[in-house]
């Protein structure tokens, strides 16, 4: 267990007041990135979602475009925006804004489509135009659903804002990359600790927003300020267009074609190994954290440990592990495995806790031991949803594996990052397209498997990412 | 255009139907054969018939939610064609439809649901401004409509918090704000207790007579129909026929 041993080098974190103070600007920038990006994303996605939900002309094409855009990971977009806008928070902010605008708009459209038909029909009969139907019907009817989804995405955006920093998008992520490159592990540990605390604070804030949506209005000026403050100073449209022109047409050189199968294999292997390891851990930690199965003195510490594992995003685990075990897909698999173990243990535990009680009680009444009740009752009852979660996690990890490559874990992502660093823009675009193809194919395959076996799709918000 | 069997009297009728036929979406042939029907200002007509006989389809066709399948329709003496002109659209807005429950937007306050009846006259910008800051005048309009239906003082209540009978009255208030000449009500008392049902029927028939609106209201209870309405028509085997009380329909409707 050499990697785990090396992780001890990170202790203790540097908690000196001077350093914490020095870290403050980076923390503020990360918060600004998240709030600013979400401000732009919500401004764009609400009207787009309404257009798609009302099936206005072009809605079908719009939904297809949003779905396609969503298949390019945030970090991949950040690599592109760093090239177009230059290093700094502006690139991170706009990459995040675009990624979330696409995803949130698609989700908003799906939510709005579940609005009851009768009130909308009544408004149309009263002579309301389509915009008026949206204002007086659609939006108020689905207000609380929209807000709770928005606040969920808000938490995700904070973690993502650290992630885009890793490729030069500013904030805490850029600091972390710097500390790790300088082998300054104690300070890196501080930054990770700050990130975990910040995520917890955002989580609490999101709960507050759900309770009283007016808090969302309070965030608007902060978001607007961040957008203005981080807008690239020297942005020139001509330059950006020229750079974009240099990416055309995308090409993969002859030497790279030979490596392509290996890169794709590395990416898939990373996801499979990480998910497999995580499932193995979660099969033990899940039951151990289920409060109806394990005694409290076991369940409580297991729960806290798993929370810690999933509080740190995959990319941050990746940065840390690449620093200690070196560049390559092994570090990537570990990073995916550690984070996924935390997520899956929680989900498996929930599945076991939520398994129907009546059959288990019937088993217990026959005099069966606790162990047999688990083996013949809770375990088979929870197996279906647990399989659905594991499958969703594998899909998610394939997506994340392309992202981890960008920070040095091998595969397609690494090829993309190296092309960017060497200014081979045409290759860079080719690898972005390849990433998009892989993720779109995985999404489609996952959908087919779920439909074939009628596994319930993982609910948005129920699945910690 | 050919007179299509509209008599001299039809000019003063609120609604005149000739050889009129309706059908649900996706059905090509006429399922509800209405034939000829004239409705006079202030006249209250009850529409009865078993479930599935086509009452809702007929009312939704008159309300413009479904396209008519056969015949002609005149509103206040004006022929309504399939492709409505701007002037006809203005006229169509003066048909109001009160459905069974659940067609209000529950998260909005009562006044917004009431003033939704004015949306046909408002621009999109006006509608947005109202949601942010309703003017005192508009709120007074909403309050006046609520007073008519006996809900004064409920202006700012969240609509979802009202009882079923109260919500039905809000829907009626919304229809009144539309300033209709023809009021359609689709089983407005189906899910109400007998006392509330009596109050609601009494209310809409009184308002129709006071304001000279034509009223067509579908019902399940023949006794209520006879008590409150001038005429009772029944949909039986896909045809509209007189059920009781003097029927002024022409005996031999022309077929198209």
XYZ file of C-alpha atoms in Angstrom, chain A:
465
model
C 0.000 0.000 0.000
C 2.679 2.474 -1.006
C 0.220 5.169 -2.162
C -1.519 5.222 1.192
C 1.837 5.469 2.952
C 2.805 8.424 0.789
C -0.481 10.123 1.586
C 0.766 10.428 5.169
C 3.296 12.963 3.828
C 0.363 15.379 3.589
C -0.031 15.477 7.368
C -0.212 17.760 9.198
C -1.838 20.477 7.068
C -0.302 23.960 7.312
C -2.799 25.799 9.496
C -0.658 28.846 10.350
C -2.747 32.055 10.365
C -0.365 33.691 7.911
C -0.891 30.978 5.335
C -4.653 30.840 5.830
C -4.761 34.584 5.251
C -2.630 34.214 2.129
C -5.100 31.627 0.846
C -8.104 33.941 1.227
C -7.911 35.564 -2.248
C -7.849 32.147 -3.923
C -10.859 31.027 -1.866
C -12.776 34.176 -2.779
C -11.896 33.660 -6.420
C -13.200 30.083 -6.302
C -16.473 31.251 -4.745
C -16.674 34.046 -7.318
C -16.068 31.564 -10.134
C -18.869 29.307 -8.965
C -21.381 32.091 -8.299
C -20.520 34.010 -11.478
C -20.690 30.921 -13.673
C -24.008 29.862 -12.185
C -25.367 33.402 -12.595
C -24.632 33.278 -16.320
C -25.813 29.683 -16.588
C -29.181 30.346 -14.907
C -29.758 33.552 -16.918
C -29.275 31.565 -20.123
C -30.908 28.298 -19.164
C -34.236 29.580 -17.848
C -35.377 31.083 -21.186
C -33.819 28.164 -23.104
C -35.635 25.681 -20.876
C -38.938 27.513 -21.408
C -38.441 27.541 -25.190
C -37.732 23.805 -25.154
C -40.616 22.989 -22.800
C -43.175 25.039 -24.765
C -42.023 23.267 -27.943
C -41.561 26.615 -29.678
C -40.079 26.474 -33.177
C -36.537 25.098 -33.034
C -37.039 23.458 -29.625
C -36.061 20.018 -30.881
C -32.834 21.256 -32.438
C -32.112 23.256 -29.293
C -32.509 20.212 -27.017
C -30.262 18.138 -29.272
C -27.614 20.867 -29.221
C -27.791 21.180 -25.426
C -27.475 17.410 -25.013
C -24.469 17.338 -27.318
C -22.791 20.221 -25.518
C -23.353 18.532 -22.163
C -21.284 15.568 -23.398
C -18.113 17.689 -23.340
C -16.816 17.642 -19.730
C -16.259 20.932 -17.895
C -12.505 20.453 -17.669
C -12.255 19.774 -21.407
C -14.152 22.988 -22.099
C -11.796 24.792 -19.714
C -8.774 23.593 -21.727
C -10.430 25.111 -24.807
C -11.308 28.394 -23.090
C -7.803 28.807 -21.687
C -6.633 28.792 -25.297
C -9.333 31.216 -26.438
C -9.354 33.656 -23.503
C -5.943 33.183 -21.899
C -5.010 31.803 -18.457
C -7.018 33.029 -15.495
C -10.419 32.990 -13.846
C -12.185 34.307 -16.964
C -11.493 31.091 -18.866
C -12.684 28.960 -15.945
C -15.793 31.065 -15.469
C -16.949 30.916 -19.070
C -16.135 27.203 -19.433
C -18.228 26.446 -16.342
C -21.012 28.781 -17.461
C -21.295 27.074 -20.849
C -21.194 23.557 -19.362
C -23.810 24.315 -16.733
C -26.023 26.382 -19.038
C -26.354 23.351 -21.314
C -27.028 20.886 -18.519
C -29.343 23.084 -16.494
C -31.366 24.181 -19.539
C -31.977 20.552 -20.513
C -32.983 19.684 -16.953
C -35.203 22.799 -16.642
C -36.980 21.774 -19.850
C -37.566 18.263 -18.468
C -38.900 19.687 -15.187
C -41.192 22.188 -16.951
C -42.590 19.424 -19.138
C -43.982 17.672 -16.058
C -46.281 20.658 -15.333
C -49.989 19.689 -15.161
C -51.792 20.309 -18.448
C -55.163 21.605 -17.177
C -54.095 25.035 -15.824
C -52.022 25.705 -18.942
C -54.953 24.843 -21.196
C -57.177 27.166 -19.168
C -54.713 30.030 -19.686
C -54.582 29.393 -23.426
C -58.382 29.440 -23.575
C -58.392 32.764 -21.737
C -56.366 34.111 -24.667
C -52.860 34.067 -23.141
C -49.881 34.078 -25.524
C -47.183 31.409 -25.155
C -44.946 33.765 -23.203
C -47.865 34.601 -20.915
C -48.598 30.888 -20.418
C -44.973 30.512 -19.280
C -45.167 33.540 -16.938
C -48.567 32.828 -15.376
C -48.548 29.021 -15.540
C -45.395 27.066 -16.279
C -42.926 28.949 -14.091
C -45.076 29.390 -10.953
C -46.308 25.777 -11.197
C -42.788 24.356 -11.219
C -41.102 27.051 -9.126
C -40.126 24.885 -6.182
C -38.823 22.060 -8.376
C -36.745 24.516 -10.382
C -35.284 26.064 -7.253
C -34.357 22.805 -5.577
C -32.673 21.581 -8.745
C -30.860 24.907 -9.150
C -29.531 24.807 -5.604
C -28.343 21.232 -6.133
C -26.428 22.303 -9.250
C -24.998 25.185 -7.286
C -23.164 22.803 -4.947
C -21.819 20.880 -7.936
C -20.587 24.137 -9.452
C -18.413 24.889 -6.418
C -16.532 21.603 -6.733
C -16.318 22.143 -10.487
C -14.863 25.627 -9.980
C -11.930 24.056 -8.118
C -11.553 21.509 -10.882
C -11.309 24.013 -13.743
C -8.634 25.817 -11.767
C -6.420 22.798 -12.302
C -5.852 23.644 -15.969
C -5.264 27.344 -15.385
C -8.788 28.512 -14.696
C -7.812 30.329 -11.486
C -8.868 29.983 -7.857
C -8.139 27.250 -5.336
C -7.532 24.684 -8.103
C -4.648 26.672 -9.570
C -3.151 27.063 -6.065
C -3.424 23.314 -5.502
C -1.633 22.502 -8.744
C 1.111 24.957 -7.765
C 1.570 23.494 -4.271
C 1.693 19.928 -5.580
C 4.201 20.837 -8.293
C 6.390 22.399 -5.594
C 6.009 19.229 -3.437
C 4.522 21.492 -0.761
C 2.217 18.722 0.510
C 1.308 20.283 3.861
C -0.114 23.340 2.154
C -1.865 21.180 -0.446
C -3.548 19.411 2.474
C -4.682 22.785 3.820
C -6.207 23.662 0.453
C -8.074 20.351 0.280
C -9.324 20.871 3.822
C -10.549 24.362 2.904
C -12.306 22.905 -0.143
C -14.102 20.304 1.978
C -15.221 22.960 4.473
C -16.310 25.268 1.641
C -18.369 22.471 0.084
C -20.036 21.832 3.441
C -20.806 25.556 3.766
C -22.321 25.595 0.262
C -24.360 22.549 1.175
C -25.762 24.377 4.196
C -26.376 27.458 2.025
C -28.251 25.386 -0.539
C -30.544 24.047 2.183
C -31.240 27.643 3.213
C -32.070 28.604 -0.384
C -34.491 25.703 -0.699
C -36.252 26.889 2.436
C -36.405 30.545 1.356
C -35.821 31.128 -2.375
C -35.285 34.854 -1.843
C -31.661 34.043 -0.932
C -31.177 33.266 -4.605
C -31.824 36.955 -5.356
C -29.089 37.913 -2.880
C -26.601 35.888 -4.925
C -27.412 37.739 -8.147
C -25.363 40.897 -7.490
C -22.444 38.723 -6.313
C -22.657 36.741 -9.546
C -22.871 39.854 -11.704
C -19.886 41.354 -9.897
C -17.848 38.172 -10.414
C -18.696 38.075 -14.117
C -17.552 41.681 -14.553
C -14.466 41.276 -12.356
C -13.268 38.079 -14.041
C -14.132 38.958 -17.628
C -10.821 38.695 -19.486
C -9.117 42.132 -19.557
C -7.477 41.775 -22.926
C -10.133 39.797 -24.713
C -10.115 40.416 -28.423
C -12.744 38.690 -30.504
C -10.498 38.812 -33.553
C -7.742 36.986 -31.740
C -10.088 34.329 -30.356
C -11.570 33.740 -33.793
C -8.115 33.508 -35.298
C -7.108 30.904 -32.707
C -10.317 29.042 -33.368
C -9.515 29.138 -37.077
C -6.154 27.535 -36.364
C -7.979 24.542 -34.839
C -9.561 23.827 -38.183
C -9.653 21.218 -39.608
C -9.135 18.809 -36.700
C -6.497 16.207 -37.405
C -4.822 13.260 -35.712
C -1.227 12.724 -36.945
C -0.218 9.304 -38.321
C 1.924 8.556 -35.246
C -1.028 9.178 -32.933
C -3.425 6.887 -34.808
C -1.356 3.893 -33.654
C -1.656 5.017 -30.020
C -5.371 5.675 -30.202
C -6.550 2.172 -29.200
C -4.201 2.272 -26.186
C -5.494 5.675 -25.082
C -9.108 4.534 -25.320
C -8.203 1.300 -23.501
C -6.478 3.301 -20.717
C -9.553 5.476 -20.308
C -11.929 2.509 -20.124
C -9.566 0.574 -17.836
C -9.332 3.527 -15.443
C -13.109 3.687 -15.143
C -13.564 -0.089 -14.832
C -10.811 -0.573 -12.243
C -11.929 2.443 -10.221
C -15.590 1.411 -10.250
C -14.766 -2.242 -9.507
C -12.623 -1.327 -6.515
C -15.267 1.110 -5.277
C -18.011 -1.531 -5.521
C -15.863 -3.971 -3.529
C -15.290 -1.400 -0.773
C -18.927 -0.275 -0.790
C -20.216 -3.840 -0.495
C -18.563 -3.908 2.936
C -18.860 -0.255 3.947
C -22.466 0.050 2.720
C -23.981 -2.549 5.065
C -21.612 -1.352 7.808
C -23.076 2.159 7.509
C -26.733 1.065 7.297
C -28.255 2.076 10.615
C -30.767 -0.756 10.589
C -28.064 -3.392 10.127
C -24.904 -2.234 11.907
C -24.624 -1.075 15.530
C -24.221 2.690 15.909
C -20.570 2.494 17.044
C -19.694 0.981 13.669
C -22.196 2.817 11.432
C -21.311 6.325 12.649
C -17.514 6.276 12.030
C -17.952 4.423 8.712
C -20.410 7.095 7.567
C -18.044 9.932 8.470
C -15.106 8.231 6.728
C -17.140 7.702 3.538
C -18.298 11.338 3.661
C -14.667 12.418 3.747
C -13.828 10.252 0.723
C -16.611 11.712 -1.405
C -16.224 15.307 -0.208
C -13.021 15.571 -2.261
C -13.746 15.554 -6.015
C -12.152 12.943 -8.283
C -9.927 15.520 -9.955
C -8.518 16.692 -6.624
C -7.817 13.092 -5.559
C -6.246 12.727 -9.010
C -3.940 15.728 -8.536
C -2.855 14.395 -5.138
C -2.301 10.823 -6.299
C -0.445 11.837 -9.434
C 1.852 13.815 -7.193
C 2.558 10.770 -5.012
C 2.395 7.740 -7.364
C 3.284 9.520 -10.590
C 1.639 10.138 -13.945
C -0.511 7.355 -15.428
C -3.832 5.536 -15.394
C -3.072 3.794 -12.057
C -3.310 7.120 -10.255
C -6.496 7.849 -12.192
C -8.076 4.531 -11.199
C -7.214 5.164 -7.543
C -8.697 8.667 -7.709
C -11.956 7.399 -9.242
C -12.033 4.455 -6.829
C -11.582 6.511 -3.649
C -14.259 9.076 -4.515
C -16.671 6.457 -5.904
C -16.256 4.254 -2.819
C -17.515 7.153 -0.696
C -20.495 7.730 -3.023
C -21.445 4.087 -3.494
C -21.126 3.197 0.213
C -23.611 5.957 0.993
C -25.995 4.851 -1.775
C -25.716 1.122 -0.920
C -26.345 1.955 2.741
C -29.427 3.993 1.768
C -30.714 1.159 -0.435
C -30.381 -1.312 2.425
C -32.035 1.081 4.884
C -34.912 1.741 2.469
C -35.512 -1.925 1.605
C -39.130 -2.887 2.391
C -39.459 -3.867 6.045
C -42.390 -6.317 5.921
C -40.583 -9.255 4.240
C -37.646 -8.841 6.618
C -39.948 -8.869 9.630
C -41.563 -12.034 8.287
C -38.127 -13.683 8.025
C -37.176 -12.598 11.539
C -40.426 -14.035 12.898
C -39.361 -17.495 11.666
C -36.473 -17.286 14.123
C -33.834 -16.505 11.481
C -30.596 -14.922 12.735
C -29.721 -11.306 11.884
C -27.222 -12.581 9.349
C -29.805 -14.751 7.569
C -32.360 -11.939 7.563
C -29.725 -9.827 5.819
C -28.788 -12.566 3.341
C -32.367 -13.624 2.506
C -34.156 -10.297 3.054
C -32.378 -6.943 2.873
C -29.596 -7.972 0.462
C -31.748 -9.416 -2.356
C -34.361 -6.667 -1.902
C -31.735 -3.944 -2.296
C -29.741 -5.673 -5.054
C -31.675 -4.097 -7.951
C -31.263 -0.439 -6.965
C -27.658 -1.097 -5.933
C -26.890 -2.480 -9.397
C -28.497 0.604 -10.953
C -26.290 2.877 -8.854
C -23.147 0.891 -9.715
C -23.953 1.107 -13.427
C -24.591 4.846 -13.231
C -21.306 5.252 -11.358
C -19.426 3.335 -14.075
C -20.915 5.647 -16.710
C -19.988 8.680 -14.654
C -16.446 7.359 -14.125
C -15.921 6.842 -17.848
C -16.736 10.507 -18.287
C -14.434 11.446 -15.408
C -11.648 9.223 -16.797
C -11.397 11.462 -19.873
C -11.184 14.435 -17.522
C -8.547 12.878 -15.267
C -6.393 12.329 -18.330
C -6.149 16.093 -18.694
C -4.318 16.332 -15.368
C -1.952 13.476 -16.223
C -3.741 10.179 -15.695
C -3.214 9.010 -19.275
C -5.711 8.146 -21.981
C -7.464 10.520 -24.366
C -7.522 13.359 -21.856
C -3.749 13.390 -21.548
C -3.339 13.471 -25.328
C -5.685 16.470 -25.368
C -3.743 18.326 -22.691
C -0.363 17.641 -24.301
C -1.655 18.900 -27.648
C -2.817 22.105 -25.955
C 0.500 22.613 -24.151
C 2.413 22.194 -27.427
C 0.022 24.545 -29.307
C -1.071 21.728 -31.672
C -4.540 23.213 -31.878
C -5.797 21.022 -34.727
C -4.935 17.896 -32.740
C -6.473 19.430 -29.645
C -9.820 19.900 -31.402
C -9.623 16.325 -32.733
C -9.219 14.977 -29.183
C -12.114 17.118 -27.928
C -14.284 15.582 -30.652
C -13.011 12.117 -29.658
C -13.868 12.781 -25.993
C -17.320 13.893 -27.076
C -17.782 10.722 -29.152
C -16.725 8.431 -26.282
C -19.016 10.104 -23.762
C -21.981 10.255 -26.145
C -21.530 6.540 -26.907
C -21.352 5.675 -23.196
C -24.467 7.747 -22.442
C -26.366 5.996 -25.210
C -25.177 2.526 -24.144
C -26.131 3.209 -20.517
C -29.596 4.302 -21.610
C -30.055 1.110 -23.643
C -28.930 -1.136 -20.757
C -31.284 0.648 -18.366
C -34.190 0.319 -20.751
C -33.396 -3.370 -21.383
C -33.297 -4.251 -17.689
C -35.726 -1.503 -16.606
C -33.330 -0.283 -13.934
C -34.614 2.895 -12.337
C -32.449 5.802 -13.480
C -30.473 7.343 -10.625
C -32.460 10.293 -9.387
C -30.964 13.723 -9.801
C -29.958 14.960 -6.383
C -30.050 11.503 -4.844
C -26.727 10.703 -6.413
C -23.825 12.508 -4.771
C -21.270 13.543 -7.368
